[in-house]
């Protein structure tokens, strides 16, 4: 069984906007899927349906072997990283990373261990006492990643996580996220409109246009690389 399956998934918004049409994809453990395509092609909507932030109009989504159509976002065994980081401004880095686990009533010593492990992986161990406003853009993005990985979800969802960073930092964080993927050995779904990002990060690239999958293949085959 695939780690994540989308079967005949459709999304029709009010006003009869067909944002996603008959989306079919079987995603295995450890794949790094990049959804790529022009603005408005349905990438975010697809990601948000996987996250449960958007109802699906038709079709089924499975995470592991569980049909999640009617499962709340917090119970889906996923974590999502946004482009605007969505950190809690009044909380320290530590508390930002710990918050999701606290909500789930994870014991404190276990939370502590997970937060410190994640902080080490992301090289933010020295920033745990700071508030988000005292961090650089790259550091904030690391905290957002840290907050996701402490939950050890089955699937990581990322919606243009690097689009607010400058070009140099973007290249750095790309490498960082690829490293994280290798280290965690879990499924990543990454949305971008940036071809270079798709090519350098994806193990499989899904090209969308007008709500439809146009192509889905390895970067090598898609871009005819040697
Ligand atoms: P992308 O992420 O590729 O830029 P989106 O998934 O955001 O594309 O949008 C796909 C289509 O759905 C677009 O035509 C967009 O205008 C439309 N859309 C997105 N969100 C809504 C909404 N809440 N209500 C109505 N239409 C929407
Ligand atoms: P609560 O407010 O829920 O009681 P605390 O913020 O006091 O939780 O933290 C509980 C535990 O988390 C502390 O005992 C400590 O081990 C750890 N902790 C909290 N903040 C930090 C930090 N900035 N750096 C390292 N460990 C921290």
mmCIF file of C-alpha atoms and ligand atoms in Angstrom:
data_model
loop_
_atom_site.group_PDB
_atom_site.id
_atom_site.type_symbol
_atom_site.label_atom_id
_atom_site.label_comp_id
_atom_site.label_asym_id
_atom_site.label_seq_id
_atom_site.Cartn_x
_atom_site.Cartn_y
_atom_site.Cartn_z
ATOM 1 C CA UNK A 1 0.000 0.000 0.000
ATOM 2 C CA UNK A 2 1.239 3.431 -0.886
ATOM 3 C CA UNK A 3 1.939 5.917 1.881
ATOM 4 C CA UNK A 4 -0.406 8.437 0.299
ATOM 5 C CA UNK A 5 -3.019 7.868 -2.400
ATOM 6 C CA UNK A 6 -5.169 10.359 -4.233
ATOM 7 C CA UNK A 7 -7.914 8.740 -6.279
ATOM 8 C CA UNK A 8 -10.128 10.631 -8.710
ATOM 9 C CA UNK A 9 -9.810 13.728 -6.552
ATOM 10 C CA UNK A 10 -11.755 16.790 -7.685
ATOM 11 C CA UNK A 11 -12.163 20.249 -6.218
ATOM 12 C CA UNK A 12 -14.873 22.596 -7.347
ATOM 13 C CA UNK A 13 -14.976 25.945 -5.565
ATOM 14 C CA UNK A 14 -18.082 28.088 -5.242
ATOM 15 C CA UNK A 15 -18.788 29.803 -8.545
ATOM 16 C CA UNK A 16 -18.108 26.514 -10.350
ATOM 17 C CA UNK A 17 -14.329 26.935 -10.415
ATOM 18 C CA UNK A 18 -12.870 23.516 -11.247
ATOM 19 C CA UNK A 19 -9.562 23.926 -9.392
ATOM 20 C CA UNK A 20 -8.508 20.254 -9.456
ATOM 21 C CA UNK A 21 -9.840 17.672 -11.867
ATOM 22 C CA UNK A 22 -9.515 13.890 -11.590
ATOM 23 C CA UNK A 23 -6.197 13.912 -9.748
ATOM 24 C CA UNK A 24 -4.736 10.401 -9.386
ATOM 25 C CA UNK A 25 -1.435 9.673 -7.692
ATOM 26 C CA UNK A 26 0.053 6.846 -5.624
ATOM 27 C CA UNK A 27 2.958 8.026 -3.501
ATOM 28 C CA UNK A 28 5.379 5.662 -1.767
ATOM 29 C CA UNK A 29 7.362 6.058 1.445
ATOM 30 C CA UNK A 30 10.469 8.205 1.020
ATOM 31 C CA UNK A 31 9.377 9.867 -2.206
ATOM 32 C CA UNK A 32 9.997 13.594 -2.578
ATOM 33 C CA UNK A 33 7.126 14.697 -4.777
ATOM 34 C CA UNK A 34 7.242 18.179 -6.240
ATOM 35 C CA UNK A 35 3.993 19.657 -7.528
ATOM 36 C CA UNK A 36 4.978 22.231 -10.094
ATOM 37 C CA UNK A 37 3.090 24.448 -12.523
ATOM 38 C CA UNK A 38 1.991 28.034 -13.126
ATOM 39 C CA UNK A 39 0.057 30.106 -10.626
ATOM 40 C CA UNK A 40 -3.573 29.017 -10.412
ATOM 41 C CA UNK A 41 -3.032 25.463 -11.729
ATOM 42 C CA UNK A 42 -4.290 23.848 -8.507
ATOM 43 C CA UNK A 43 -1.102 23.022 -6.577
ATOM 44 C CA UNK A 44 -2.096 24.648 -3.286
ATOM 45 C CA UNK A 45 -5.619 23.308 -3.464
ATOM 46 C CA UNK A 46 -4.238 19.777 -3.883
ATOM 47 C CA UNK A 47 -1.909 20.204 -0.922
ATOM 48 C CA UNK A 48 -4.651 21.706 1.213
ATOM 49 C CA UNK A 49 -6.959 18.798 0.439
ATOM 50 C CA UNK A 50 -4.252 16.359 1.566
ATOM 51 C CA UNK A 51 -3.864 18.417 4.745
ATOM 52 C CA UNK A 52 -7.618 18.491 5.299
ATOM 53 C CA UNK A 53 -7.738 22.279 5.135
ATOM 54 C CA UNK A 54 -10.039 22.083 2.134
ATOM 55 C CA UNK A 55 -12.947 19.687 1.607
ATOM 56 C CA UNK A 56 -12.721 17.514 -1.465
ATOM 57 C CA UNK A 57 -15.643 17.666 -3.870
ATOM 58 C CA UNK A 58 -15.206 14.131 -5.183
ATOM 59 C CA UNK A 59 -12.747 11.245 -4.836
ATOM 60 C CA UNK A 60 -10.707 9.708 -2.024
ATOM 61 C CA UNK A 61 -7.518 10.494 -0.178
ATOM 62 C CA UNK A 62 -5.733 7.755 1.792
ATOM 63 C CA UNK A 63 -2.859 8.344 4.194
ATOM 64 C CA UNK A 64 -1.326 4.943 4.827
ATOM 65 C CA UNK A 65 -4.311 2.630 4.569
ATOM 66 C CA UNK A 66 -6.715 5.092 6.159
ATOM 67 C CA UNK A 67 -9.354 6.969 4.198
ATOM 68 C CA UNK A 68 -8.999 10.531 5.515
ATOM 69 C CA UNK A 69 -11.758 12.373 3.632
ATOM 70 C CA UNK A 70 -13.577 13.060 6.894
ATOM 71 C CA UNK A 71 -10.570 13.150 9.243
ATOM 72 C CA UNK A 72 -9.656 16.490 10.867
ATOM 73 C CA UNK A 73 -6.293 18.041 9.889
ATOM 74 C CA UNK A 74 -4.760 17.444 13.324
ATOM 75 C CA UNK A 75 -5.572 13.726 13.166
ATOM 76 C CA UNK A 76 -4.136 13.069 9.701
ATOM 77 C CA UNK A 77 -0.558 12.239 10.606
ATOM 78 C CA UNK A 78 0.740 15.031 8.391
ATOM 79 C CA UNK A 79 2.669 18.223 9.047
ATOM 80 C CA UNK A 80 2.548 21.300 6.895
ATOM 81 C CA UNK A 81 5.108 24.064 6.435
ATOM 82 C CA UNK A 82 3.903 27.375 5.025
ATOM 83 C CA UNK A 83 5.740 30.139 3.194
ATOM 84 C CA UNK A 84 4.900 32.699 5.850
ATOM 85 C CA UNK A 85 6.230 30.347 8.581
ATOM 86 C CA UNK A 86 3.136 30.840 10.749
ATOM 87 C CA UNK A 87 5.190 30.851 13.962
ATOM 88 C CA UNK A 88 3.556 32.024 17.182
ATOM 89 C CA UNK A 89 5.126 35.446 17.806
ATOM 90 C CA UNK A 90 4.720 35.450 21.583
ATOM 91 C CA UNK A 91 6.336 32.023 22.050
ATOM 92 C CA UNK A 92 10.009 31.117 22.127
ATOM 93 C CA UNK A 93 11.507 28.854 19.479
ATOM 94 C CA UNK A 94 11.384 26.011 21.992
ATOM 95 C CA UNK A 95 7.710 26.556 22.737
ATOM 96 C CA UNK A 96 6.881 26.974 19.051
ATOM 97 C CA UNK A 97 8.400 23.565 18.406
ATOM 98 C CA UNK A 98 6.882 21.978 21.507
ATOM 99 C CA UNK A 99 3.371 23.359 21.062
ATOM 100 C CA UNK A 100 1.939 20.684 18.757
ATOM 101 C CA UNK A 101 3.209 17.924 21.023
ATOM 102 C CA UNK A 102 1.812 19.606 24.129
ATOM 103 C CA UNK A 103 -1.606 19.764 22.472
ATOM 104 C CA UNK A 104 -1.342 16.035 21.898
ATOM 105 C CA UNK A 105 -0.493 15.474 25.560
ATOM 106 C CA UNK A 106 2.931 14.000 24.844
ATOM 107 C CA UNK A 107 4.898 13.647 28.132
ATOM 108 C CA UNK A 108 7.198 16.586 28.863
ATOM 109 C CA UNK A 109 10.460 14.654 28.885
ATOM 110 C CA UNK A 110 9.611 13.144 25.516
ATOM 111 C CA UNK A 111 8.756 16.588 24.130
ATOM 112 C CA UNK A 112 12.043 17.895 25.445
ATOM 113 C CA UNK A 113 13.996 15.101 23.769
ATOM 114 C CA UNK A 114 12.232 15.547 20.420
ATOM 115 C CA UNK A 115 12.583 19.323 20.385
ATOM 116 C CA UNK A 116 16.287 19.153 21.190
ATOM 117 C CA UNK A 117 16.915 16.432 18.600
ATOM 118 C CA UNK A 118 15.108 18.419 15.910
ATOM 119 C CA UNK A 119 16.941 21.597 16.928
ATOM 120 C CA UNK A 120 20.231 19.781 16.526
ATOM 121 C CA UNK A 121 19.337 18.424 13.089
ATOM 122 C CA UNK A 122 18.398 21.946 11.974
ATOM 123 C CA UNK A 123 21.250 23.692 13.745
ATOM 124 C CA UNK A 124 19.004 25.964 15.812
ATOM 125 C CA UNK A 125 19.943 24.610 19.248
ATOM 126 C CA UNK A 126 21.407 27.994 20.193
ATOM 127 C CA UNK A 127 18.168 29.816 19.347
ATOM 128 C CA UNK A 128 15.692 27.976 21.582
ATOM 129 C CA UNK A 129 15.119 30.913 23.943
ATOM 130 C CA UNK A 130 14.501 33.503 21.256
ATOM 131 C CA UNK A 131 11.214 34.835 19.994
ATOM 132 C CA UNK A 132 10.576 34.667 16.227
ATOM 133 C CA UNK A 133 11.039 38.430 15.781
ATOM 134 C CA UNK A 134 14.679 38.024 16.839
ATOM 135 C CA UNK A 135 15.391 35.519 14.069
ATOM 136 C CA UNK A 136 16.476 35.867 10.447
ATOM 137 C CA UNK A 137 14.245 34.600 7.634
ATOM 138 C CA UNK A 138 16.316 31.450 7.220
ATOM 139 C CA UNK A 139 16.247 30.776 10.958
ATOM 140 C CA UNK A 140 12.479 31.201 11.041
ATOM 141 C CA UNK A 141 12.120 28.734 8.222
ATOM 142 C CA UNK A 142 14.251 26.243 10.165
ATOM 143 C CA UNK A 143 12.017 26.652 13.195
ATOM 144 C CA UNK A 144 8.968 26.049 11.008
ATOM 145 C CA UNK A 145 10.630 22.861 9.740
ATOM 146 C CA UNK A 146 11.551 21.900 13.292
ATOM 147 C CA UNK A 147 7.997 22.313 14.455
ATOM 148 C CA UNK A 148 6.929 19.927 11.694
ATOM 149 C CA UNK A 149 9.548 17.234 12.240
ATOM 150 C CA UNK A 150 9.057 16.862 16.020
ATOM 151 C CA UNK A 151 5.656 15.407 15.221
ATOM 152 C CA UNK A 152 7.209 12.625 13.110
ATOM 153 C CA UNK A 153 4.340 12.646 10.640
ATOM 154 C CA UNK A 154 3.839 10.143 7.825
ATOM 155 C CA UNK A 155 3.783 12.960 5.280
ATOM 156 C CA UNK A 156 5.376 16.431 5.123
ATOM 157 C CA UNK A 157 3.540 19.038 3.118
ATOM 158 C CA UNK A 158 5.289 22.207 2.020
ATOM 159 C CA UNK A 159 3.677 25.072 0.153
ATOM 160 C CA UNK A 160 6.337 27.252 -1.486
ATOM 161 C CA UNK A 161 8.272 27.306 1.785
ATOM 162 C CA UNK A 162 11.216 29.241 0.332
ATOM 163 C CA UNK A 163 9.461 31.911 -1.680
ATOM 164 C CA UNK A 164 9.992 34.626 0.941
ATOM 165 C CA UNK A 165 13.753 34.105 1.090
ATOM 166 C CA UNK A 166 16.400 35.824 -1.016
ATOM 167 C CA UNK A 167 18.055 33.861 -3.821
ATOM 168 C CA UNK A 168 21.173 32.879 -1.915
ATOM 169 C CA UNK A 169 19.294 31.661 1.134
ATOM 170 C CA UNK A 170 16.838 29.843 -1.081
ATOM 171 C CA UNK A 171 19.614 27.728 -2.568
ATOM 172 C CA UNK A 172 20.949 27.002 0.918
ATOM 173 C CA UNK A 173 17.549 25.984 2.264
ATOM 174 C CA UNK A 174 16.884 23.769 -0.748
ATOM 175 C CA UNK A 175 19.941 21.745 0.163
ATOM 176 C CA UNK A 176 18.842 21.772 3.785
ATOM 177 C CA UNK A 177 15.406 20.385 2.971
ATOM 178 C CA UNK A 178 16.886 17.694 0.715
ATOM 179 C CA UNK A 179 19.196 16.721 3.557
ATOM 180 C CA UNK A 180 16.254 16.568 5.915
ATOM 181 C CA UNK A 181 14.418 14.312 3.500
ATOM 182 C CA UNK A 182 17.358 11.888 3.365
ATOM 183 C CA UNK A 183 17.712 11.922 7.086
ATOM 184 C CA UNK A 184 14.035 11.365 7.886
ATOM 185 C CA UNK A 185 13.287 8.860 5.150
ATOM 186 C CA UNK A 186 9.680 9.905 4.881
ATOM 187 C CA UNK A 187 7.337 11.262 2.240
ATOM 188 C CA UNK A 188 7.593 14.926 1.265
ATOM 189 C CA UNK A 189 5.133 16.770 -0.946
ATOM 190 C CA UNK A 190 6.490 20.113 -2.030
ATOM 191 C CA UNK A 191 4.660 22.791 -3.990
ATOM 192 C CA UNK A 192 6.540 25.299 -6.122
ATOM 193 C CA UNK A 193 6.262 27.219 -9.379
ATOM 194 C CA UNK A 194 10.051 27.121 -9.678
ATOM 195 C CA UNK A 195 11.355 24.569 -12.224
ATOM 196 C CA UNK A 196 14.871 24.627 -10.787
ATOM 197 C CA UNK A 197 13.544 23.805 -7.357
ATOM 198 C CA UNK A 198 11.526 20.945 -8.826
ATOM 199 C CA UNK A 199 14.495 19.571 -10.720
ATOM 200 C CA UNK A 200 16.988 19.750 -7.892
ATOM 201 C CA UNK A 201 14.761 18.495 -5.087
ATOM 202 C CA UNK A 202 12.161 16.089 -6.426
ATOM 203 C CA UNK A 203 12.510 12.332 -6.742
ATOM 204 C CA UNK A 204 9.330 12.622 -8.805
ATOM 205 C CA UNK A 205 7.829 15.695 -10.376
ATOM 206 C CA UNK A 206 4.138 16.184 -10.980
ATOM 207 C CA UNK A 207 3.461 18.881 -13.559
ATOM 208 C CA UNK A 208 0.008 20.453 -13.266
ATOM 209 C CA UNK A 209 -1.900 22.684 -15.630
ATOM 210 C CA UNK A 210 -5.478 23.921 -15.286
ATOM 211 C CA UNK A 211 -6.152 21.512 -12.420
ATOM 212 C CA UNK A 212 -4.955 18.460 -14.314
ATOM 213 C CA UNK A 213 -1.787 16.360 -14.041
ATOM 214 C CA UNK A 214 0.061 16.799 -17.302
ATOM 215 C CA UNK A 215 3.078 14.663 -16.507
ATOM 216 C CA UNK A 216 4.471 12.760 -13.547
ATOM 217 C CA UNK A 217 7.976 11.353 -13.718
ATOM 218 C CA UNK A 218 11.521 11.490 -12.375
ATOM 219 C CA UNK A 219 13.445 14.723 -13.099
ATOM 220 C CA UNK A 220 15.779 12.712 -15.282
ATOM 221 C CA UNK A 221 13.014 11.546 -17.581
ATOM 222 C CA UNK A 222 11.034 14.791 -17.525
ATOM 223 C CA UNK A 223 13.859 17.136 -18.322
ATOM 224 C CA UNK A 224 15.823 14.649 -20.397
ATOM 225 C CA UNK A 225 18.913 15.020 -18.248
ATOM 226 C CA UNK A 226 21.935 12.794 -18.888
HETATM 227 P P1 LIG B 1 -1.844 27.319 -7.348
HETATM 228 O O1 LIG B 1 -1.498 26.857 -5.990
HETATM 229 O O2 LIG B 1 -1.324 26.410 -8.405
HETATM 230 O O3 LIG B 1 -1.458 28.729 -7.607
HETATM 231 P P2 LIG B 1 -4.583 27.237 -6.419
HETATM 232 O O4 LIG B 1 -4.791 25.843 -5.966
HETATM 233 O O5 LIG B 1 -4.321 28.256 -5.402
HETATM 234 O O6 LIG B 1 -3.436 27.243 -7.524
HETATM 235 O O7 LIG B 1 -5.849 27.695 -7.252
HETATM 236 C C1 LIG B 1 -6.453 26.887 -8.264
HETATM 237 C C2 LIG B 1 -7.685 27.600 -8.821
HETATM 238 O O8 LIG B 1 -8.687 27.664 -7.812
HETATM 239 C C3 LIG B 1 -7.428 29.028 -9.245
HETATM 240 O O9 LIG B 1 -8.233 29.285 -10.371
HETATM 241 C C4 LIG B 1 -7.894 29.844 -8.064
HETATM 242 O O10 LIG B 1 -8.313 31.123 -8.451
HETATM 243 C C5 LIG B 1 -9.042 29.012 -7.563
HETATM 244 N N1 LIG B 1 -9.246 29.153 -6.102
HETATM 245 C C6 LIG B 1 -8.331 28.910 -5.131
HETATM 246 N N2 LIG B 1 -8.856 29.098 -3.909
HETATM 247 C C7 LIG B 1 -10.146 29.454 -4.095
HETATM 248 C C8 LIG B 1 -11.244 29.771 -3.238
HETATM 249 N N3 LIG B 1 -11.101 29.754 -1.896
HETATM 250 N N4 LIG B 1 -12.437 30.078 -3.803
HETATM 251 C C9 LIG B 1 -12.595 30.094 -5.133
HETATM 252 N N5 LIG B 1 -11.616 29.797 -6.016
HETATM 253 C C10 LIG B 1 -10.397 29.483 -5.514
HETATM 254 P P1 LIG B 2 5.407 24.835 30.735
HETATM 255 O O1 LIG B 2 5.359 26.317 30.603
HETATM 256 O O2 LIG B 2 4.418 24.118 29.861
HETATM 257 O O3 LIG B 2 5.417 24.347 32.140
HETATM 258 P P2 LIG B 2 8.174 25.158 30.264
HETATM 259 O O4 LIG B 2 8.260 26.195 29.201
HETATM 260 O O5 LIG B 2 8.396 25.581 31.687
HETATM 261 O O6 LIG B 2 6.804 24.368 30.117
HETATM 262 O O7 LIG B 2 9.261 24.040 29.919
HETATM 263 C C1 LIG B 2 9.208 22.712 30.364
HETATM 264 C C2 LIG B 2 10.545 22.041 30.066
HETATM 265 O O8 LIG B 2 10.912 22.302 28.722
HETATM 266 C C3 LIG B 2 11.695 22.593 30.890
HETATM 267 O O9 LIG B 2 11.900 21.849 32.059
HETATM 268 C C4 LIG B 2 12.886 22.442 29.980
HETATM 269 O O10 LIG B 2 13.478 21.152 30.066
HETATM 270 C C5 LIG B 2 12.307 22.547 28.635
HETATM 271 N N1 LIG B 2 12.565 23.876 28.043
HETATM 272 C C6 LIG B 2 11.708 24.926 27.973
HETATM 273 N N2 LIG B 2 12.239 25.970 27.355
HETATM 274 C C7 LIG B 2 13.489 25.593 26.996
HETATM 275 C C8 LIG B 2 14.552 26.237 26.289
HETATM 276 N N3 LIG B 2 14.444 27.479 25.827
HETATM 277 N N4 LIG B 2 15.684 25.548 26.100
HETATM 278 C C9 LIG B 2 15.801 24.276 26.522
HETATM 279 N N5 LIG B 2 14.835 23.610 27.196
HETATM 280 C C10 LIG B 2 13.695 24.248 27.415
#
